[in-house]
PDB file of C-alpha atoms and ligand atoms in Angstrom:
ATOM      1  CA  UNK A   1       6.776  -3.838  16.521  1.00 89.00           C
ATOM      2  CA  UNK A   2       6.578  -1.330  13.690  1.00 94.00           C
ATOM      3  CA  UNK A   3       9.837  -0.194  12.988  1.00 96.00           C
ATOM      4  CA  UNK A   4       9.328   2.990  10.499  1.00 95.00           C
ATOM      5  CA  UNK A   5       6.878   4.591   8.248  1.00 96.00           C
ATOM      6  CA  UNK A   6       7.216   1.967   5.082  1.00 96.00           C
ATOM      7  CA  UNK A   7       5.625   4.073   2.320  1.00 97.00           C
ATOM      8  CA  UNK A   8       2.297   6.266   1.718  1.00 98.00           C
ATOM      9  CA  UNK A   9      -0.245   4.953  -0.687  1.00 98.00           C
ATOM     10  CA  UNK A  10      -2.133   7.061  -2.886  1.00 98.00           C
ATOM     11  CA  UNK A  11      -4.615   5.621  -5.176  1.00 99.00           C
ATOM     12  CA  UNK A  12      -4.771   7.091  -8.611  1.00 98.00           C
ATOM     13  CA  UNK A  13      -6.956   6.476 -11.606  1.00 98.00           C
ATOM     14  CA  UNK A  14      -3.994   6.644 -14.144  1.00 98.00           C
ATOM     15  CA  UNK A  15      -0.231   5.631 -13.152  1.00 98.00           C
ATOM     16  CA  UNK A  16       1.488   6.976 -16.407  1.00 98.00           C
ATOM     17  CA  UNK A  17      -0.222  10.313 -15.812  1.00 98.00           C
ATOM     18  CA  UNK A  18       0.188  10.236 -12.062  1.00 98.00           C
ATOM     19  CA  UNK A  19       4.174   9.454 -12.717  1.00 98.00           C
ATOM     20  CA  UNK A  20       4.118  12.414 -14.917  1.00 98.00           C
ATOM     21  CA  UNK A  21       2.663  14.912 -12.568  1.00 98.00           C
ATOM     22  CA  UNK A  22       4.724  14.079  -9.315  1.00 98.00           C
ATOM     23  CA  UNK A  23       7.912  13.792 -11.700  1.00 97.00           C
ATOM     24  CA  UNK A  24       7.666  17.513 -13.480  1.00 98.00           C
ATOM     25  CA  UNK A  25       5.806  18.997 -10.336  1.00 98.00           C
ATOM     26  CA  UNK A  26       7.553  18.020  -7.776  1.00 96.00           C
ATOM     27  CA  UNK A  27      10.478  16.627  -9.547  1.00 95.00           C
ATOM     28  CA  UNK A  28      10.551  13.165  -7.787  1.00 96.00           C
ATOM     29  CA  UNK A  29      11.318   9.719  -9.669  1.00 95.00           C
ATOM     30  CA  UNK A  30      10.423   6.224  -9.913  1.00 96.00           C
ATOM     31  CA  UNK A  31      12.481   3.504  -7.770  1.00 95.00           C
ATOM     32  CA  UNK A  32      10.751   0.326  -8.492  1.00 96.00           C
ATOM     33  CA  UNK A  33       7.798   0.033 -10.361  1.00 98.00           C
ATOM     34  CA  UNK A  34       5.354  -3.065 -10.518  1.00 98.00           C
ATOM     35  CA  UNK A  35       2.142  -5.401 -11.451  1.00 98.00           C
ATOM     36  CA  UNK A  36       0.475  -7.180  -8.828  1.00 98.00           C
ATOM     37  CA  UNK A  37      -2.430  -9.124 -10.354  1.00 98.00           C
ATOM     38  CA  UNK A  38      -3.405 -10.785  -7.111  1.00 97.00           C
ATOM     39  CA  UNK A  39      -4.231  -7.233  -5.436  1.00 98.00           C
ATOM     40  CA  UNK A  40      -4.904  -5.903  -8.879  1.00 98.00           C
ATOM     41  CA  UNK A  41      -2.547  -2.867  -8.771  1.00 98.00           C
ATOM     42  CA  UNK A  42      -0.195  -1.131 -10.930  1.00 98.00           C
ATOM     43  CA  UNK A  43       1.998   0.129  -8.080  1.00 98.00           C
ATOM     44  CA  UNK A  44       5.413   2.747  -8.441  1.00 98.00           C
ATOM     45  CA  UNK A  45       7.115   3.180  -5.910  1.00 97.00           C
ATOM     46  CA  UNK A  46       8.412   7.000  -5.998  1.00 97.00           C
ATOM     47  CA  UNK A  47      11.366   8.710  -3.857  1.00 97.00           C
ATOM     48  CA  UNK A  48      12.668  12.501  -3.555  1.00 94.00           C
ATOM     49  CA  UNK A  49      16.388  10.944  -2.815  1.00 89.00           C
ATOM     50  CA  UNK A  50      18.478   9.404  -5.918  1.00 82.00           C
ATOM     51  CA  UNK A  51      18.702   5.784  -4.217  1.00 82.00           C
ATOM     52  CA  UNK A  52      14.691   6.037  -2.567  1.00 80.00           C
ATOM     53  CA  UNK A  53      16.052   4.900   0.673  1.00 81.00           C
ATOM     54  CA  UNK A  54      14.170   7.716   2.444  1.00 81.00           C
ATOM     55  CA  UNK A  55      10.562   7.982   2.899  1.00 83.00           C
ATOM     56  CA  UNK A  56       8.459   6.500  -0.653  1.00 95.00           C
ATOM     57  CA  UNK A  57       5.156   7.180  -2.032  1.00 98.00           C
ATOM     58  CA  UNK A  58       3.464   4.314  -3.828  1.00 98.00           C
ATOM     59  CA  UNK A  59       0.742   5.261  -6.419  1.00 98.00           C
ATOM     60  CA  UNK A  60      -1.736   2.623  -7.137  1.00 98.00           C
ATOM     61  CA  UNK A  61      -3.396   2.423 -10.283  1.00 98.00           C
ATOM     62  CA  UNK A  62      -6.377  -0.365 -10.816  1.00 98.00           C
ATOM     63  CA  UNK A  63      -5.816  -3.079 -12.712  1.00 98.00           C
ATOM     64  CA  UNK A  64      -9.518  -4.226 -12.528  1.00 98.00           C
ATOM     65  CA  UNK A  65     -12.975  -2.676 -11.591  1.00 97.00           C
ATOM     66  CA  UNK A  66     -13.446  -4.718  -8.946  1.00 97.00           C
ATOM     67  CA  UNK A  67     -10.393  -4.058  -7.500  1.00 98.00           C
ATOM     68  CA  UNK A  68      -9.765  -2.294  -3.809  1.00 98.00           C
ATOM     69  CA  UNK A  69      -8.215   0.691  -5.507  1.00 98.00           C
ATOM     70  CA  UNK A  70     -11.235   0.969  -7.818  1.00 98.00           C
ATOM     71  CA  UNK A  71     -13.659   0.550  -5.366  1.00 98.00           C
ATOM     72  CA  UNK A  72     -11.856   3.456  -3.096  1.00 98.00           C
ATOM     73  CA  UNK A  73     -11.623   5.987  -6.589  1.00 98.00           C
ATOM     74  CA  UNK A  74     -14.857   5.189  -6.695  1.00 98.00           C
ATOM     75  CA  UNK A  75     -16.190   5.831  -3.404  1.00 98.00           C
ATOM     76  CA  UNK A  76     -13.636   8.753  -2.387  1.00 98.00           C
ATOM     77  CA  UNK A  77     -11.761   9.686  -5.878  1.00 98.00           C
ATOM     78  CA  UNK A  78      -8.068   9.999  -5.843  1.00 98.00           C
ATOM     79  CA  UNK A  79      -6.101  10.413  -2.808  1.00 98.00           C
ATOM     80  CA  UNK A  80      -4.557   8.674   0.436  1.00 98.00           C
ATOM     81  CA  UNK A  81      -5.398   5.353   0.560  1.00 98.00           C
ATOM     82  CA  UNK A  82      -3.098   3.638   2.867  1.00 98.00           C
ATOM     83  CA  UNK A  83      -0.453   4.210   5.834  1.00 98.00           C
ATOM     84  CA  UNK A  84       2.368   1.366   5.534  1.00 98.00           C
ATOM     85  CA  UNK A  85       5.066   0.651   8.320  1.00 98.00           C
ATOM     86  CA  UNK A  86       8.231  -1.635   7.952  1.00 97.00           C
ATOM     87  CA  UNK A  87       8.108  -4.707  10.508  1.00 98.00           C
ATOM     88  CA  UNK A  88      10.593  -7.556  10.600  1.00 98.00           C
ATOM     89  CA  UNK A  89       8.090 -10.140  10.966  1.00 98.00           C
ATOM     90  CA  UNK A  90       5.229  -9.527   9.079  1.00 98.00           C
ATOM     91  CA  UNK A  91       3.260 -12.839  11.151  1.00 98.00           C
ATOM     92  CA  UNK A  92       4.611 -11.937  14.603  1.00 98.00           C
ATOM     93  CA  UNK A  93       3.418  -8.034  13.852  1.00 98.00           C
ATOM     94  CA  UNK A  94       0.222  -9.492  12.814  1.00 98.00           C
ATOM     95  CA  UNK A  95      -0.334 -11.648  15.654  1.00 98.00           C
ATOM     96  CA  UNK A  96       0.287  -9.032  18.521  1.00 98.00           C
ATOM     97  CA  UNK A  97      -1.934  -6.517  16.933  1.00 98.00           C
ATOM     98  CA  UNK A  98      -4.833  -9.279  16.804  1.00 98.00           C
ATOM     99  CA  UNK A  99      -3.889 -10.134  20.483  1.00 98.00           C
ATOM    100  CA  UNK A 100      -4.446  -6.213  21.006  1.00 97.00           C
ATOM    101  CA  UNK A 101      -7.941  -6.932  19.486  1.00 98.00           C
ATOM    102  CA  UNK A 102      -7.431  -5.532  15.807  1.00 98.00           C
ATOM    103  CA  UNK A 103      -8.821  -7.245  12.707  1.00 98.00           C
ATOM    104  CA  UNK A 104      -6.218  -8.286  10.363  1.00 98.00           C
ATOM    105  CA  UNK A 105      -7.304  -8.780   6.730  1.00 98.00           C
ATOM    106  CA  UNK A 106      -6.012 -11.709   5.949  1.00 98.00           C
ATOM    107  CA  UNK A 107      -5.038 -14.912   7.742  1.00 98.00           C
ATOM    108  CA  UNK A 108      -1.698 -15.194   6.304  1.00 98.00           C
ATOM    109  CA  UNK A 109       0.611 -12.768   4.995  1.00 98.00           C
ATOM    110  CA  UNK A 110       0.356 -11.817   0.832  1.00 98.00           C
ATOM    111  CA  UNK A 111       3.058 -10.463  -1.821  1.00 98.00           C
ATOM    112  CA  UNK A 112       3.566  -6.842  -1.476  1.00 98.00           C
ATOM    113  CA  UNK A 113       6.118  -4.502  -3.519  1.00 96.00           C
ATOM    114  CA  UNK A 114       9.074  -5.769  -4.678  1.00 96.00           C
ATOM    115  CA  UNK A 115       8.575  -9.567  -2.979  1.00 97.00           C
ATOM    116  CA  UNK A 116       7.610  -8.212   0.065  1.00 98.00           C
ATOM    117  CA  UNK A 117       5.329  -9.723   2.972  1.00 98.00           C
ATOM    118  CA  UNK A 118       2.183  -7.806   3.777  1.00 98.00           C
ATOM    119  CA  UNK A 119      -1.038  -7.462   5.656  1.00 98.00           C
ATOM    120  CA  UNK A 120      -3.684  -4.910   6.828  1.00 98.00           C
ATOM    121  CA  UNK A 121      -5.131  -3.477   9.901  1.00 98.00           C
ATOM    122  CA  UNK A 122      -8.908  -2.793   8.944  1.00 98.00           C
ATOM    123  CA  UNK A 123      -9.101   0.836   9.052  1.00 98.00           C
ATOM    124  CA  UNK A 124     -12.199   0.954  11.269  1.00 98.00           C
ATOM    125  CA  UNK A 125     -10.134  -0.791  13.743  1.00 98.00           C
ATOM    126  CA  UNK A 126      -6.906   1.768  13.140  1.00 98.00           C
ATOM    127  CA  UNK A 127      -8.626   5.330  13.481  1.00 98.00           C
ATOM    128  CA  UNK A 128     -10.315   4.990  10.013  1.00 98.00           C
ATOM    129  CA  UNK A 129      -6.420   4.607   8.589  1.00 98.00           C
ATOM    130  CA  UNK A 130      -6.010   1.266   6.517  1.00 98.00           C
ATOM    131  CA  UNK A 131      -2.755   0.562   8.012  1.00 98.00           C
ATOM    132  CA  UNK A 132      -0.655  -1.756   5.883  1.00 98.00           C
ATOM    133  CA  UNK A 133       2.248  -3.886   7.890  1.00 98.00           C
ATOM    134  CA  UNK A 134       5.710  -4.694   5.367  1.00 98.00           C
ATOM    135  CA  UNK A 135       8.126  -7.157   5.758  1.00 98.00           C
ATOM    136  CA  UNK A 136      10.428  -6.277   2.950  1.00 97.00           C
ATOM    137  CA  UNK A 137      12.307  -9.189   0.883  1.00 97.00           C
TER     138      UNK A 137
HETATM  139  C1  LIG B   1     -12.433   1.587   2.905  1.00 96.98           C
HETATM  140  N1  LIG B   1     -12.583   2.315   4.013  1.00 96.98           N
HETATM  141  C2  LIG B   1     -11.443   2.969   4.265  1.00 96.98           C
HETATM  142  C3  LIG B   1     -10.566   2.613   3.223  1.00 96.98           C
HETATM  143  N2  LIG B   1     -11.209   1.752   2.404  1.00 96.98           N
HETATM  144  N3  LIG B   1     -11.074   3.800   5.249  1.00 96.98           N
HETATM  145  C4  LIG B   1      -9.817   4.305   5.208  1.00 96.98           C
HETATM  146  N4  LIG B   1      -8.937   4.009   4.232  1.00 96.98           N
HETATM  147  C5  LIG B   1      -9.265   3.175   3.229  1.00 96.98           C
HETATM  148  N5  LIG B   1      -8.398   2.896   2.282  1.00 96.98           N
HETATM  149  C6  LIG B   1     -13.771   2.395   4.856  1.00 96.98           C
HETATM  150  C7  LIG B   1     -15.035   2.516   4.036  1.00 96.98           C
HETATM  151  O1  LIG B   1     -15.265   3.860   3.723  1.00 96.98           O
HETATM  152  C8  LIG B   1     -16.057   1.934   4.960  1.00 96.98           C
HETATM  153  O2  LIG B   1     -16.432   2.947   5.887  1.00 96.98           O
HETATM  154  C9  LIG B   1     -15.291   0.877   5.732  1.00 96.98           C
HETATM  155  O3  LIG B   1     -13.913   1.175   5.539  1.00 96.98           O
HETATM  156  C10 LIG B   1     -15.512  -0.556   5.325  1.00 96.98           C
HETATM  157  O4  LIG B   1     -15.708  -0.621   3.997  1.00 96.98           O
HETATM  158  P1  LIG B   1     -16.137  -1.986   3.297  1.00 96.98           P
HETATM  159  O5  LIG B   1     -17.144  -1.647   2.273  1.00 96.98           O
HETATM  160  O6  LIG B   1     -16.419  -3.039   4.285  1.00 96.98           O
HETATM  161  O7  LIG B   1     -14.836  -2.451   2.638  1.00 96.98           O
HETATM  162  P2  LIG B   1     -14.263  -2.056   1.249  1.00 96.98           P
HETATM  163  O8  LIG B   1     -14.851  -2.948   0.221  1.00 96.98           O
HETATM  164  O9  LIG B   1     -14.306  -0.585   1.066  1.00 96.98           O
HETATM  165  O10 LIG B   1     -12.748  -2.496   1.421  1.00 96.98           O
HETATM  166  C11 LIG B   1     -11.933  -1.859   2.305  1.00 96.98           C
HETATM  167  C12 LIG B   1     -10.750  -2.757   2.553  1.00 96.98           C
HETATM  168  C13 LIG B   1     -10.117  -3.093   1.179  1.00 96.98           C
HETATM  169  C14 LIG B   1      -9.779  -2.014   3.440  1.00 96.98           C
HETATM  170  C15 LIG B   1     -11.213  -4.036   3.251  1.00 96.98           C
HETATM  171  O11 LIG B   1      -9.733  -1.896   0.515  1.00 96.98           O
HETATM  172  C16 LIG B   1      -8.942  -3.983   1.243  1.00 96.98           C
HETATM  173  O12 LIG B   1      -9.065  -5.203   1.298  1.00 96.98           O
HETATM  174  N6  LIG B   1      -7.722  -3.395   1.265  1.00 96.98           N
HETATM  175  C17 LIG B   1      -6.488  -4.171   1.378  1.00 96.98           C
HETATM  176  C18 LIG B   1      -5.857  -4.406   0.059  1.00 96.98           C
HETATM  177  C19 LIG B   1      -5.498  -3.135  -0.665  1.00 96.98           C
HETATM  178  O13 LIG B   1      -5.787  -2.035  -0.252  1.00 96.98           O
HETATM  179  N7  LIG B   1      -4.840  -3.347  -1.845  1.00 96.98           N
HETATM  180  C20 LIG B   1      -4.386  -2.267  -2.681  1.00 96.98           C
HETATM  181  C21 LIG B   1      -3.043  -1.879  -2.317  1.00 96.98           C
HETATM  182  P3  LIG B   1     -17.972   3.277   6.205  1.00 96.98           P
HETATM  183  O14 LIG B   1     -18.526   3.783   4.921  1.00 96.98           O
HETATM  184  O15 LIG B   1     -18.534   1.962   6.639  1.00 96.98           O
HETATM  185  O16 LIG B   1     -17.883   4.287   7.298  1.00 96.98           O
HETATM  186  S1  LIG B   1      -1.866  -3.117  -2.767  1.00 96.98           S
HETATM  187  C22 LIG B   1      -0.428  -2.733  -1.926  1.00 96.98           C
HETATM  188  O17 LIG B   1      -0.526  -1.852  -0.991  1.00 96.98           O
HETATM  189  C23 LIG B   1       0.754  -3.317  -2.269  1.00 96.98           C
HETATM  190  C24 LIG B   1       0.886  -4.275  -3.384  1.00 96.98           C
HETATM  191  C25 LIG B   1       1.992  -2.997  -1.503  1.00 96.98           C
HETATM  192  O18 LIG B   1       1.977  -2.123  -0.627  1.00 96.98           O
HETATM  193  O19 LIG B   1       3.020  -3.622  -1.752  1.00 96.98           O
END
């Protein structure tokens, strides 16, 4: 089952500027910060605690046009992109929810943040929410 509320993605054209803006607006910080070429993100993960173990905000950047972070700036602009819940099992989380009838988008789990298991719920399956299921390192 999911277990809590992971992180919230928000897709942003530019991650230095993004960083920027939540750090002197809202005075948050960066706990772990990332490349991931095969989903072709910059990713940081940002906290409003000291040690980020509460709730985190990931901004994606794209690192490529064709990209699913490129293709949502381009289609919505920046914004909320993803919902992501902690599971212990990222394949036993996966499997119940296709049981349940829900499209997974991939057949077998892929590197998230910070060598991390993940997978997706297709949002049209999920309330229009592309929910995103973590099994952290
Ligand atoms: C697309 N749609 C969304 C959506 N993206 N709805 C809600 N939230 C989103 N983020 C809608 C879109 O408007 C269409 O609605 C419909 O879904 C199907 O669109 P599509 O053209 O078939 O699909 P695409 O090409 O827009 O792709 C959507 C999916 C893609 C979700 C399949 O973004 C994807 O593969 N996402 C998973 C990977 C990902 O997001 N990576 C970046 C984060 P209408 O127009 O038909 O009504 S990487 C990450 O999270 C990491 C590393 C981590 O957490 O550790």
């Amino acid at each position: 089952g999911l277990l809590r509320v992971d992180h919230v993605g928000i897709a942003v054209a530019d991650l230095d500027e993004a960083l920027a803006f939540y750090s002197e607006t809202f005075g948050m910080h960066c706990v772990h910060e990332e490349r991931n070429e095969e989903q072709g993100v910059r990713e940081a993960m940002i906290a409003t605690d000291p040690d980020g173990t509460g709730a985190r905000i990931q901004l994606l950047a794209p690192l490529r046009p064709d990209s699913a972070i490129a293709k949502f700036l381009d289609r919505n602009g920046p914004g909320l992109q993803q919902l992501a819940y902690t599971v212990k099992d990222v394949e036993a989380a996966s499997d119940a929810l296709r049981a349940r009838g829900l499209r997974l988008l991939y057949e077998s789990p892929r590197r998230g943040t910070a060598g991390s298991r993940i997978n997706f719920v297709h949002p049209k399956d999920a309330g229009g929410v592309l929910v995103e299921l973590v099994e952290p390192a």
